[in-house]
XYZ file of C-alpha atoms in Angstrom:
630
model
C -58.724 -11.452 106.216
C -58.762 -14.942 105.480
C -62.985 -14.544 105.837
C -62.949 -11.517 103.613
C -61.442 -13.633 100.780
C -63.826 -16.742 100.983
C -66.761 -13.581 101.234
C -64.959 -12.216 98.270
C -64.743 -15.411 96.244
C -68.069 -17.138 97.092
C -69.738 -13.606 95.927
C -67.910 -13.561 92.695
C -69.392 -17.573 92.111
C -72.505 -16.238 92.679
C -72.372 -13.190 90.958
C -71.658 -15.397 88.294
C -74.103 -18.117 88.605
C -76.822 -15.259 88.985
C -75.025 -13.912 85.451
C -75.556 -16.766 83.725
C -78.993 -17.718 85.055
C -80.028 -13.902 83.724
C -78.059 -14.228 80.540
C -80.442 -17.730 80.044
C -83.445 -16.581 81.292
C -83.272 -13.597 78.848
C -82.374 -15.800 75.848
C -86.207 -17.882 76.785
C -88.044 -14.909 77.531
C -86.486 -11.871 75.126
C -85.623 -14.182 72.005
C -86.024 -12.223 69.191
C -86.362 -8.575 71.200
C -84.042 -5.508 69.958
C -83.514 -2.072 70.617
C -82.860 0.167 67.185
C -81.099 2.975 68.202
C -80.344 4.459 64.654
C -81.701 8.081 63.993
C -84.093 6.929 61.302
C -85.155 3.444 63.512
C -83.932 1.239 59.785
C -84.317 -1.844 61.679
C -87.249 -1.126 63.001
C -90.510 -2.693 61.020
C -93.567 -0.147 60.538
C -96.724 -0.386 61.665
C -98.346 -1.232 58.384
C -96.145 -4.142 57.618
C -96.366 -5.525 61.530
C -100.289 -5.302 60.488
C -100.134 -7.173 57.286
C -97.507 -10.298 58.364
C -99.843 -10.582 61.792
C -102.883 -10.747 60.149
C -102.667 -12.877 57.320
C -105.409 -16.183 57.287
C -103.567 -18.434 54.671
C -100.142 -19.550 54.950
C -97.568 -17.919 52.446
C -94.000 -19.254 51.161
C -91.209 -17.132 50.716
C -88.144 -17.939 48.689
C -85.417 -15.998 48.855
C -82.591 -16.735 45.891
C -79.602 -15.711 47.582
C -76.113 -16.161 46.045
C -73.899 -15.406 48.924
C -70.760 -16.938 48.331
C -70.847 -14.877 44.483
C -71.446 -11.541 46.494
C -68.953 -11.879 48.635
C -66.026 -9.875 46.551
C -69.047 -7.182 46.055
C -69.662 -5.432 49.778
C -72.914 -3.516 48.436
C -74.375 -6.671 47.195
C -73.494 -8.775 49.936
C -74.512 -6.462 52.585
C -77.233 -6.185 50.896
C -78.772 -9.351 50.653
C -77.926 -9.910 54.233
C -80.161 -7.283 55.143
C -83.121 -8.795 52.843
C -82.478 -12.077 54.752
C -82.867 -10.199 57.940
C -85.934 -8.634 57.055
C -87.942 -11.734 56.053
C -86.416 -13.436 58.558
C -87.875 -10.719 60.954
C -91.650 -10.898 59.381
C -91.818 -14.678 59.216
C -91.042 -14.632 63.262
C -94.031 -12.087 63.197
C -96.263 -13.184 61.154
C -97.484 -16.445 63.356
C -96.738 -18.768 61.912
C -97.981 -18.220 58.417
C -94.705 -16.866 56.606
C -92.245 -19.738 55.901
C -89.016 -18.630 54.528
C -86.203 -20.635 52.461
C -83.173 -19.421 51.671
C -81.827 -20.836 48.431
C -77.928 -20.311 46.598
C -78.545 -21.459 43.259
C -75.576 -23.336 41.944
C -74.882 -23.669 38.314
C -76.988 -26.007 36.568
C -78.911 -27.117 40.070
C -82.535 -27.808 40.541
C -82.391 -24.555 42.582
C -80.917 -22.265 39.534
C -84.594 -23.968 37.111
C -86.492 -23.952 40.007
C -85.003 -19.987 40.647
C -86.109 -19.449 36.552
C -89.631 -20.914 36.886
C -90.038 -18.555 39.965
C -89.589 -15.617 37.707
C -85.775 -14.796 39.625
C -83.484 -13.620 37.167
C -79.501 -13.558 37.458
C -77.339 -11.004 36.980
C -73.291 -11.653 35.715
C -70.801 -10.099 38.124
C -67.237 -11.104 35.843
C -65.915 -11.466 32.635
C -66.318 -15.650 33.236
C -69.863 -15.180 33.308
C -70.284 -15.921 36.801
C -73.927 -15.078 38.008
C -75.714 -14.232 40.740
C -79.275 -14.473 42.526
C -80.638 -11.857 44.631
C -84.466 -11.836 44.295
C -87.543 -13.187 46.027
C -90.383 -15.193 45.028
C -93.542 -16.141 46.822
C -96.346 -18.805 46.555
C -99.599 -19.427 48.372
C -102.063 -22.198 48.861
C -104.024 -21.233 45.682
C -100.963 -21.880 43.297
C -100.744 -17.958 43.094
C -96.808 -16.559 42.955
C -95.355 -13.478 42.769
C -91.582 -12.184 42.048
C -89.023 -9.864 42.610
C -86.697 -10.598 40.203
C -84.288 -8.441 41.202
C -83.446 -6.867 44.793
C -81.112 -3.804 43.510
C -79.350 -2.421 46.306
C -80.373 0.843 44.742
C -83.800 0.637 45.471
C -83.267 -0.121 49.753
C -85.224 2.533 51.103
C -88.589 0.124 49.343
C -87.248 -2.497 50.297
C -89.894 -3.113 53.140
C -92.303 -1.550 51.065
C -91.311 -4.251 48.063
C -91.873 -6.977 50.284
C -95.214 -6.148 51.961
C -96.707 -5.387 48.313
C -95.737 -8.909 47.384
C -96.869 -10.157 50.581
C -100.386 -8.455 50.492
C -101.238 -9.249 46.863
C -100.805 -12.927 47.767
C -102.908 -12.442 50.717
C -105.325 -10.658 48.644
C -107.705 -12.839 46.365
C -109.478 -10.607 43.643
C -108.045 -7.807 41.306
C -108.285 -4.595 42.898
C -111.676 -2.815 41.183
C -110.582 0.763 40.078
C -113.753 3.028 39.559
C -112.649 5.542 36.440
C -114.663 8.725 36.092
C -112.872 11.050 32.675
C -113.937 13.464 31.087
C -111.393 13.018 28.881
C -111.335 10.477 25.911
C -108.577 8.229 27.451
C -110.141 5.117 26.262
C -109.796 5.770 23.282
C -112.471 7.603 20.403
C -113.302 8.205 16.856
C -110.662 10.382 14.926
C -113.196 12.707 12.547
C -110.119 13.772 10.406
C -108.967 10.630 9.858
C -112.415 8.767 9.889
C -110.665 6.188 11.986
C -110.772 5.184 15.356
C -108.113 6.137 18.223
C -106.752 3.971 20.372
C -106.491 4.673 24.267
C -104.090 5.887 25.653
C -100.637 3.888 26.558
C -101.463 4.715 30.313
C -105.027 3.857 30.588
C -104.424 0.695 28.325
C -101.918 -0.876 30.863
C -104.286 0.251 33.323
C -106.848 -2.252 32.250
C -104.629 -4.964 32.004
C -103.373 -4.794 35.582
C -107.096 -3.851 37.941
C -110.726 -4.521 37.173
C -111.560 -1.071 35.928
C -115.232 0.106 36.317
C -116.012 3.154 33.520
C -118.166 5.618 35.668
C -120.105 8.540 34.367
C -120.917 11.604 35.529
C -124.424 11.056 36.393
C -123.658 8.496 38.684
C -125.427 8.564 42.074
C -123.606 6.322 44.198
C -120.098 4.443 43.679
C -120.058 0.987 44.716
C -118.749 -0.420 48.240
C -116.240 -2.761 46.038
C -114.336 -0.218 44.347
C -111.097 -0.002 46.065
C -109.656 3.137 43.959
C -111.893 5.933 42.538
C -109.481 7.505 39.769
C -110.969 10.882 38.774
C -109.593 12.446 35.229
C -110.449 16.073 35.046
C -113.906 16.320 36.665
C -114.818 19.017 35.221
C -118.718 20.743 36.099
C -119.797 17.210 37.863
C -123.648 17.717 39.159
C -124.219 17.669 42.108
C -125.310 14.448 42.869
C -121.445 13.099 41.747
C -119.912 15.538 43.920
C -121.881 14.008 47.060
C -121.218 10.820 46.343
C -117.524 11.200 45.606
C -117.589 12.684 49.269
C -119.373 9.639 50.712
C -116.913 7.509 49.093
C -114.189 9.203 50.721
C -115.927 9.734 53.850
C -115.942 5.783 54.644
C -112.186 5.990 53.394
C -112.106 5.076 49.971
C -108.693 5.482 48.422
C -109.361 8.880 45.653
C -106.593 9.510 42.764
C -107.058 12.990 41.591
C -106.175 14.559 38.484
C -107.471 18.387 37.892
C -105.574 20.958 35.532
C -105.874 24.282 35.253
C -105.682 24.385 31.822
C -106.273 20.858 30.125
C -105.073 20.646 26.175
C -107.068 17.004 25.427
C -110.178 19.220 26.922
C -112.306 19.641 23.496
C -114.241 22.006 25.184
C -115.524 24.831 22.334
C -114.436 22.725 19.356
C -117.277 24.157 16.823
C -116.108 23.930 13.157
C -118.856 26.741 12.642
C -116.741 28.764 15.193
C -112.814 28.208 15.306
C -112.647 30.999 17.793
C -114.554 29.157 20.507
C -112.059 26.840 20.991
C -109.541 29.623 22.393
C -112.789 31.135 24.641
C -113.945 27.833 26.335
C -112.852 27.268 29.763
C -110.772 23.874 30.340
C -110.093 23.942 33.660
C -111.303 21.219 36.461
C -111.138 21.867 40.101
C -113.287 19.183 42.081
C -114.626 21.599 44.618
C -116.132 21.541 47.157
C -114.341 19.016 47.828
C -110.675 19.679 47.546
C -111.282 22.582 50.144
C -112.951 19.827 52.526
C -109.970 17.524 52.185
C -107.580 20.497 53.278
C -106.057 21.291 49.738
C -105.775 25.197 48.338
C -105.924 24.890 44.374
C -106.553 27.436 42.097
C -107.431 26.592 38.678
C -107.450 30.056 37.328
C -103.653 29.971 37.429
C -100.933 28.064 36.550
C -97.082 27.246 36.981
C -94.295 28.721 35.061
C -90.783 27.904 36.191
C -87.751 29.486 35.325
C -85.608 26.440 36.296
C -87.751 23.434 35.051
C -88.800 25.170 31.854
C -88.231 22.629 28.739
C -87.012 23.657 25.295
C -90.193 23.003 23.209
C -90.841 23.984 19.366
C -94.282 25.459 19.459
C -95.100 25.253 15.418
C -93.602 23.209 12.592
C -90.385 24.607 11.077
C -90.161 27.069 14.228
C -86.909 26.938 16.274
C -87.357 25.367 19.643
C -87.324 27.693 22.858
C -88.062 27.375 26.220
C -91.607 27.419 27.756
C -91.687 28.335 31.511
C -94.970 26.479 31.684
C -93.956 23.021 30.292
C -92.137 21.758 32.926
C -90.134 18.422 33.296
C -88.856 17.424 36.882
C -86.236 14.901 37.787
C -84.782 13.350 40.968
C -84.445 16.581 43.009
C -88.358 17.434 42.568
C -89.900 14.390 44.047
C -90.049 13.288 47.379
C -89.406 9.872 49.144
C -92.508 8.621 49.144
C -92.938 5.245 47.742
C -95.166 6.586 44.630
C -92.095 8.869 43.465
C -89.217 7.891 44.703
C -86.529 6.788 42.024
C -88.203 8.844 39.245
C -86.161 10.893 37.723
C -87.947 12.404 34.685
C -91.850 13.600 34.817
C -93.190 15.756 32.193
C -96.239 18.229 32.850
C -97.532 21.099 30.876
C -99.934 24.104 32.462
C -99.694 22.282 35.959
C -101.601 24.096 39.049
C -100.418 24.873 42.003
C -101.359 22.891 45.580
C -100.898 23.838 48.817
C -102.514 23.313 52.272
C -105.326 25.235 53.173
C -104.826 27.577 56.458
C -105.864 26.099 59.732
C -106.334 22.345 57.981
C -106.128 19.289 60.580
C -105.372 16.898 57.721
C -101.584 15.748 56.301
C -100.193 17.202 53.437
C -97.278 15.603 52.068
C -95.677 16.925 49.346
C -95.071 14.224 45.978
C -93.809 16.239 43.679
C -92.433 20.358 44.023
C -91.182 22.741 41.558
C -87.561 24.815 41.178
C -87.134 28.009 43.356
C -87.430 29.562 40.301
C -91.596 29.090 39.965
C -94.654 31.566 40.320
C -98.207 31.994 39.149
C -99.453 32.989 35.499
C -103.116 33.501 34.975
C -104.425 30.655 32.754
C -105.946 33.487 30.643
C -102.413 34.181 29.053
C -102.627 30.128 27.325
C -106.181 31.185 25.535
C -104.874 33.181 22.450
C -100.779 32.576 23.044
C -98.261 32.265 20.487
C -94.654 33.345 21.421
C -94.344 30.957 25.153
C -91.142 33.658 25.819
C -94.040 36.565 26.388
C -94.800 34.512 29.991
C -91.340 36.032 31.223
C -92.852 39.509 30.826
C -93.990 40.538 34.424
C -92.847 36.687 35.910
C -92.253 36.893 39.230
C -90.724 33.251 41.288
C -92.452 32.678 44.257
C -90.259 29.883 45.258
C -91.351 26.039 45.610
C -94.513 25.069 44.691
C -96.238 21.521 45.231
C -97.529 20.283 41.995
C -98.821 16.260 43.452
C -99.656 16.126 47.304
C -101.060 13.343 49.305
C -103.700 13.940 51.417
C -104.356 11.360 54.758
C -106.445 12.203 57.932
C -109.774 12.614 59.398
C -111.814 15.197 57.137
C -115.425 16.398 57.831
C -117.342 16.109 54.810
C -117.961 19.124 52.201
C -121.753 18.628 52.704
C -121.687 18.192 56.413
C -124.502 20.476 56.711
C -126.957 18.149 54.666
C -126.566 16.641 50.965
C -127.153 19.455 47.939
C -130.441 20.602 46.826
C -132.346 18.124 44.693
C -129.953 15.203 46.307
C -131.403 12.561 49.261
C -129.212 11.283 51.703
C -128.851 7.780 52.214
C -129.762 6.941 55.774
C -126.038 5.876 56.448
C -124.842 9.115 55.015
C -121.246 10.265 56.999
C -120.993 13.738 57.918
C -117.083 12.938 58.773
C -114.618 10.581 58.193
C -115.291 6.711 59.088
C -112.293 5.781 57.671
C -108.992 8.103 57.679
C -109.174 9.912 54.450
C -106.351 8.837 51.575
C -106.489 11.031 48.595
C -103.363 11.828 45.891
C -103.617 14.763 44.203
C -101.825 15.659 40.810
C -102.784 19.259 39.265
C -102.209 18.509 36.054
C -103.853 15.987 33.292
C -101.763 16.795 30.133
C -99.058 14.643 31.743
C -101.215 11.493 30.648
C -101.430 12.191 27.149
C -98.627 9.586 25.366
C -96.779 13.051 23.466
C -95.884 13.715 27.063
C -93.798 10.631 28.190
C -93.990 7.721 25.441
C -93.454 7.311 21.578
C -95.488 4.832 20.400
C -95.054 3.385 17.253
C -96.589 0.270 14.915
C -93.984 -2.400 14.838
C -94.969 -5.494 12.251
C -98.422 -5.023 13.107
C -97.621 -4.851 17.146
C -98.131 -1.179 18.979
C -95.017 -0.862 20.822
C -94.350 2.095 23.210
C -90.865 3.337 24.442
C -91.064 5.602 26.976
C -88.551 8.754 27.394
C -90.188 9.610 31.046
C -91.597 8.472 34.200
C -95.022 9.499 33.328
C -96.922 6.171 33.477
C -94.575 5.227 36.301
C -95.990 8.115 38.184
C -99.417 6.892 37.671
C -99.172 3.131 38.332
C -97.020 3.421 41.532
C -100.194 5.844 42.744
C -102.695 2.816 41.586
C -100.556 0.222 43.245
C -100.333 1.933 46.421
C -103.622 3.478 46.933
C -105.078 -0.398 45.975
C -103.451 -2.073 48.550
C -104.552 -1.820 52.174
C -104.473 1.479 54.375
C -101.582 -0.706 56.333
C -99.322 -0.761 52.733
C -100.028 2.834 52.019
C -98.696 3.801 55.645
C -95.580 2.237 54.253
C -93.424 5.234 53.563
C -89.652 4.555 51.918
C -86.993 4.243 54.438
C -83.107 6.148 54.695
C -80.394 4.193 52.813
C -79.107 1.165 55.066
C -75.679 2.281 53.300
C -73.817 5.304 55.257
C -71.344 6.432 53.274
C -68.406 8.243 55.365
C -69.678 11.505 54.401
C -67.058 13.645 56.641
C -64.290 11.773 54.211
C -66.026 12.650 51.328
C -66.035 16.034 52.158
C -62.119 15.818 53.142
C -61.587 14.303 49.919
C -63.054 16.387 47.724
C -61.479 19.473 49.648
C -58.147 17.863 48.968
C -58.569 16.903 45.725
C -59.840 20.255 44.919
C -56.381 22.012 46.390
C -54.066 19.138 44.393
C -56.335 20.249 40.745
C -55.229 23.966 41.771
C -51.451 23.898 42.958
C -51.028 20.915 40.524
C -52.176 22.560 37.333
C -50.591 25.554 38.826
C -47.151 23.520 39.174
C -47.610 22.099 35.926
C -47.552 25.345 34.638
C -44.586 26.343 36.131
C -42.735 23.085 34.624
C -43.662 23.654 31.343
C -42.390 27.162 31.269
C -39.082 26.100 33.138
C -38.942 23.395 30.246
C -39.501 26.347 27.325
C -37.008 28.198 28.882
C -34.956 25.451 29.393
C -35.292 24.628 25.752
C -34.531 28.419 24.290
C -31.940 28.556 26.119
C -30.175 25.196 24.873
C -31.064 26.459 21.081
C -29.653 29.912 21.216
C -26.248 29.603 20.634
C -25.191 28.726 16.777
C -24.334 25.346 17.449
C -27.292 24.217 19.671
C -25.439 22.130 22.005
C -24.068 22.407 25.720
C -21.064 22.090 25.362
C -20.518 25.990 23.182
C -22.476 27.854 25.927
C -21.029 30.237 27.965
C -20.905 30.081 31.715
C -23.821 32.487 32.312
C -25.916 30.377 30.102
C -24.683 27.152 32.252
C -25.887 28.366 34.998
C -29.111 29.721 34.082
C -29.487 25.818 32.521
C -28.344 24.668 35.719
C -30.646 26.313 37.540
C -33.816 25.885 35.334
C -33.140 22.041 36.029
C -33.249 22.551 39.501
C -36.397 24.696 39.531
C -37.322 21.598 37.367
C -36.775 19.247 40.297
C -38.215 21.457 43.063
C -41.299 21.416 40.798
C -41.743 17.812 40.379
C -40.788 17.145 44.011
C -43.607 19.774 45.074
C -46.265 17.961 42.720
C -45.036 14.240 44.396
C -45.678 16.075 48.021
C -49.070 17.223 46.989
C -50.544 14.250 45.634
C -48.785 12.709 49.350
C -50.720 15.158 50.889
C -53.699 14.187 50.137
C -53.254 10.538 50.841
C -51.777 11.538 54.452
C -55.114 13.555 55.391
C -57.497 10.694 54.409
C -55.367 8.153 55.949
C -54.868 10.822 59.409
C -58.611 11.230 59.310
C -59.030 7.026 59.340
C -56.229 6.612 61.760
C -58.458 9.488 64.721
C -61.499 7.260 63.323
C -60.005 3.824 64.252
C -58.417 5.190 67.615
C -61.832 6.611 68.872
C -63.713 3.475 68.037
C -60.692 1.057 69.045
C -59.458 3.386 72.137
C -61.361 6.281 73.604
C -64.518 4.768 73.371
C -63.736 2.182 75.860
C -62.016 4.114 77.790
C -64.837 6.544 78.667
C -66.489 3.663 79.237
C -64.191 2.368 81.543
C -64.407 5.665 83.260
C -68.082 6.012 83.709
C -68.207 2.385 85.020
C -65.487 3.219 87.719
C -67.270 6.335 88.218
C -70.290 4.709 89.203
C -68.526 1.716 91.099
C -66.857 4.999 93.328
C -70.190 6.223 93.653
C -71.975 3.446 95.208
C -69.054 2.100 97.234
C -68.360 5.816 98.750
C -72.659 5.228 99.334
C -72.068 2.072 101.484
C -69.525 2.993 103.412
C -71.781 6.282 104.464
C -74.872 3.906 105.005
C -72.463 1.949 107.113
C -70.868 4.538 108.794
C -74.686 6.036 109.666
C -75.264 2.787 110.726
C -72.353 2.326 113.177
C -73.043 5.515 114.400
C -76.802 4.947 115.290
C -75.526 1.740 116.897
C -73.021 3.444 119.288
């Protein structure tokens, strides 16, 4: 016995030497390893991002303005900015070396609140004192080049990786991003023959220019350069040949393509002929970029175009004509775009005679779905637009379909559209692809009207400055496509993320159950009281003298007994409102006991479970043992 204990006691001391020679080993070898076992993997860092911290070449600075100790009455904030410190925190202990973060809490008046303003950080007041607070990043490089986000909202957390590898990768990135622009439409701008005056480019195209090196293409062209890094195509509309095949090469070797065709485009100027006002109405201004659409996997028809029943907007069609709704002028908000980083957070896109996209049958390559219509969409032939005048004549014969995609992107390996040699009257280069090189990444939008300024931005002359408010996400739409389809093919694989936040969703729902039974029984209470008060009130007038103490005893009691009904009421209305507290606080209470109690308890079990297991296991091994040795 006395053995067994000293056995006993010198295994424990080295079960627990071996414990904590394990738990030290691990912290050398695994420092810095985790497991993310959420459903969505949020604290787990995407490929693309891994790619761009691990292979930077010049050293980059990261500063993140933090004010901690002001977000600490504000959870969302706080937990917030904890997870942004976690995050950089992550990528500079990936990034070899080359990412060097500082945390700074600007106080009031510091070196670190002027050195926070130089950066480009700007503070936000959180009280009535004026208190503010920091919550943005900055970031220098060795070339003196800096970047900013002011502002981390906790809104925006499903970009937040996204955020930080764009800042991250334009610092690593030297040159403005060349953006080849092939239009058929006059977005830079032409001469105005009515007005004898020049027009100025459009709002979109103008800030377009100011951000990228853009490179005006034409349709003749032959070849696109190797240093484009986005070929933006505007309505390419009957391009020869030669175009065609070279827009394929370029995508073949995985240049980044924005697409814009239309079904019906109204800045097309197609049969204008003073000689012939009719033309106008016969000229065809669709654009459809085949082959090649088909070869990148996408179905669109530009002989017909989307009405919606849902997403309709009220439009005035003529001067001095009341406004009414046109099924084919559309305008989306939050519930029509998808996650992606291009779309996500907009919440108001206009488009007029937009075409329908969809995946064609049998097509290897990944369609992902920007922005999709109401239930409440179908198909009108584009014929119907030529000569119309009332827009309520496209209900006649309108049939929904359900969803439609209206923007896609389009990523994969695609076999070219002239894989069986170039067209006729068209040499190949000796390089020429016959498949993809590069993975293919292409955004498609069917529909052009949406760049035209009536469509998202009112732009007006302002003491001799042009200033432009915008009323939708229009432009939004088409620089978040630019940004992402100039950065690398490691930040476009950067898709937004699920909400870090979980709100208690089964509590919610009890809530708003509850809350929905007190409206009911209380307005239905309160409707009782205020006839028992009515009542109450006849009754107390009727007799001559209007007062209590002339009324008869049957009128007593009835008095009497309205005041009681009066009570029970109120009483009732106190126990419902009760209610309602009781279930949320029940439904916390059966929260808090299975985290705090059963929880550990099944543990428990399982671990004395297994501890049965293997001890009922040696004392069979044993007992085999004894037996072989008799």
């Amino acid at each position: 016995m006395f053995k067994k204990s000293q056995l006993n006691a010198g295994g424990l001391a080295v079960i627990g030497l071996l414990f904590v020679a394990v738990m030290l080993l691990a912290n050398l070898l695994l420092r810095g390893a985790q497991i993310d076992l959420t459903s969505d993997k949020l604290y787990t860092i995407s490929d693309g991002t891994e790619h761009i911290v691990e292979n930077l070449k010049e050293p980059i600075n990261l500063y993140l303005f933090f004010s901690e100790r002001t977000a600490t009455p504000i959870p969302q904030i706080k937990n917030h900015g904890v997870r942004v410190r976690e995050l950089l925190q992550e990528l500079a202990s990936r990034s070899k070396g080359k990412l060097t973060l500082k945390v700074i809490d600007p106080q009031p008046f510091s070196e670190e609140e002027d050195r926070a303003t130089e950066l480009g950080i700007t503070s936000v007041p959180v009280n009535a004192s004026g208190e503010k607070l920091y919550l943005g990043l900055a970031a220098t490089n060795s070339t003196d080049g800096k970047e900013s986000i002011p502002y981390l909202d906790p809104s925006l957390e499903e970009q937040l990786e996204y955020d930080v590898a764009k800042l991250i990768h334009k610092l690593s990135t030297a040159k403005k991003p060349v953006v080849g622009w092939l239009s058929s439409l006059p977005m830079g701008g032409d001469f105005d023959m009515q007005s004898g005056r020049p027009r100025a480019p459009w709002v979109v195209y103008g800030q377009i220019e100011q951000l990228y090196d853009v490179r005006a293409l034409e349709p003749s062209l032959t070849k696109i350069d190797a240093d484009v890094d986005v070929l933006v195509l505007v309505h390419p509309k009957e391009l020869p040949p030669a175009a065609l095949y070279a827009i394929d090469q370029f995508a073949m070797r995985g240049g980044h393509i924005l697409a814009f065709v239309d079904p019906n485009a109204q800045a097309d100027q197609s049969g204008n002929d003073p000689n012939n006002p009719m033309a106008q109405f016969q000229a065809d201004k669709s654009s459809h970029l085949e082959p090649l659409l088909a070869s990148w996997g996408v179905d669109f028809k530009s002989d017909q175009v989307v009405g919606d029943l849902e997403r309709g907007l009220t439009v005035s069609m003529r001067e001095g004509e009341p406004p009414s709704q046109h099924i084919a002028v559309l305008g989306f908000d939050g519930t029509n775009v998808s996650k992606d980083v291009i779309t996500t957070h907009l919440d108001s896109i206009n488009m007029a005679t937009v075409g329908s996209l969809k995946p064609v049958a049998g097509s290897k390559l990944k369609f992902e779905s920007l922005i999709k219509t109401s239930k409440q969409a179908g198909l009108l032939p584009a014929q119907r637009f030529a000569m119309m005048s009332d827009p309520a004549t496209l209900r006649d014969g309108f049939k929904p379909l359900g969803e439609l995609t209206v923007a896609a992107r389009i990523s994969g390996n695609a076999v070219s559209a002239f894989a069986n040699g170039p067209p006729a009257g068209v040499v190949a280069a000796p390089d020429a692809l016959k498949a993809s090189a590069k993975p293919l990444n292409v955004v498609v939008i069917a529909d052009t009207d949406l760049l035209q300024d009536f469509m998202w931005v009112n732009v007006r002359n302002f003491f001799g400055q042009t200033m432009a408010q915008p009323f939708a996400n229009n432009g939004e739409l088409v620089w978040n496509a630019l940004d992402n389809l100039a950065g690398s093919a490691d930040l476009i694989s950067i898709r937004g993320r699920a909400a870090y936040s979980r709100p208690f969703e089964r509590v919610e729902a009890l809530r708003r159950s509850a809350d929905a039974q007190f409206r009911t029984k209380e307005q239905e209470l309160e409707q009782q009281l205020q006839q028992t008060e009515e009542n109450l009130t006849k009754l107390q007038t009727a007799s001559p003298g209007g007062g209590e103490a002339i009324l008869s005893a049957d009128q007593a009691r009835e008095i009497e007994r309205f005041q009681e009904d009066k009570l029970r009421i109120r009483k009732e209305l106190r126990a419902v409102k009760a209610g309602l507290e009781n279930d949320i606080k029940a439904l916390g209470m059966k929260m808090k006991l299975i985290n705090i109690l059963v929880m550990p308890v099944v543990f428990t079990l399982l671990a004395l479970l297994v501890n049965a297991w293997h001890r009922r296991r040696r004392h069979a091994i044993a007992m085999l043992r004894k037996g072989g040795a008799a």
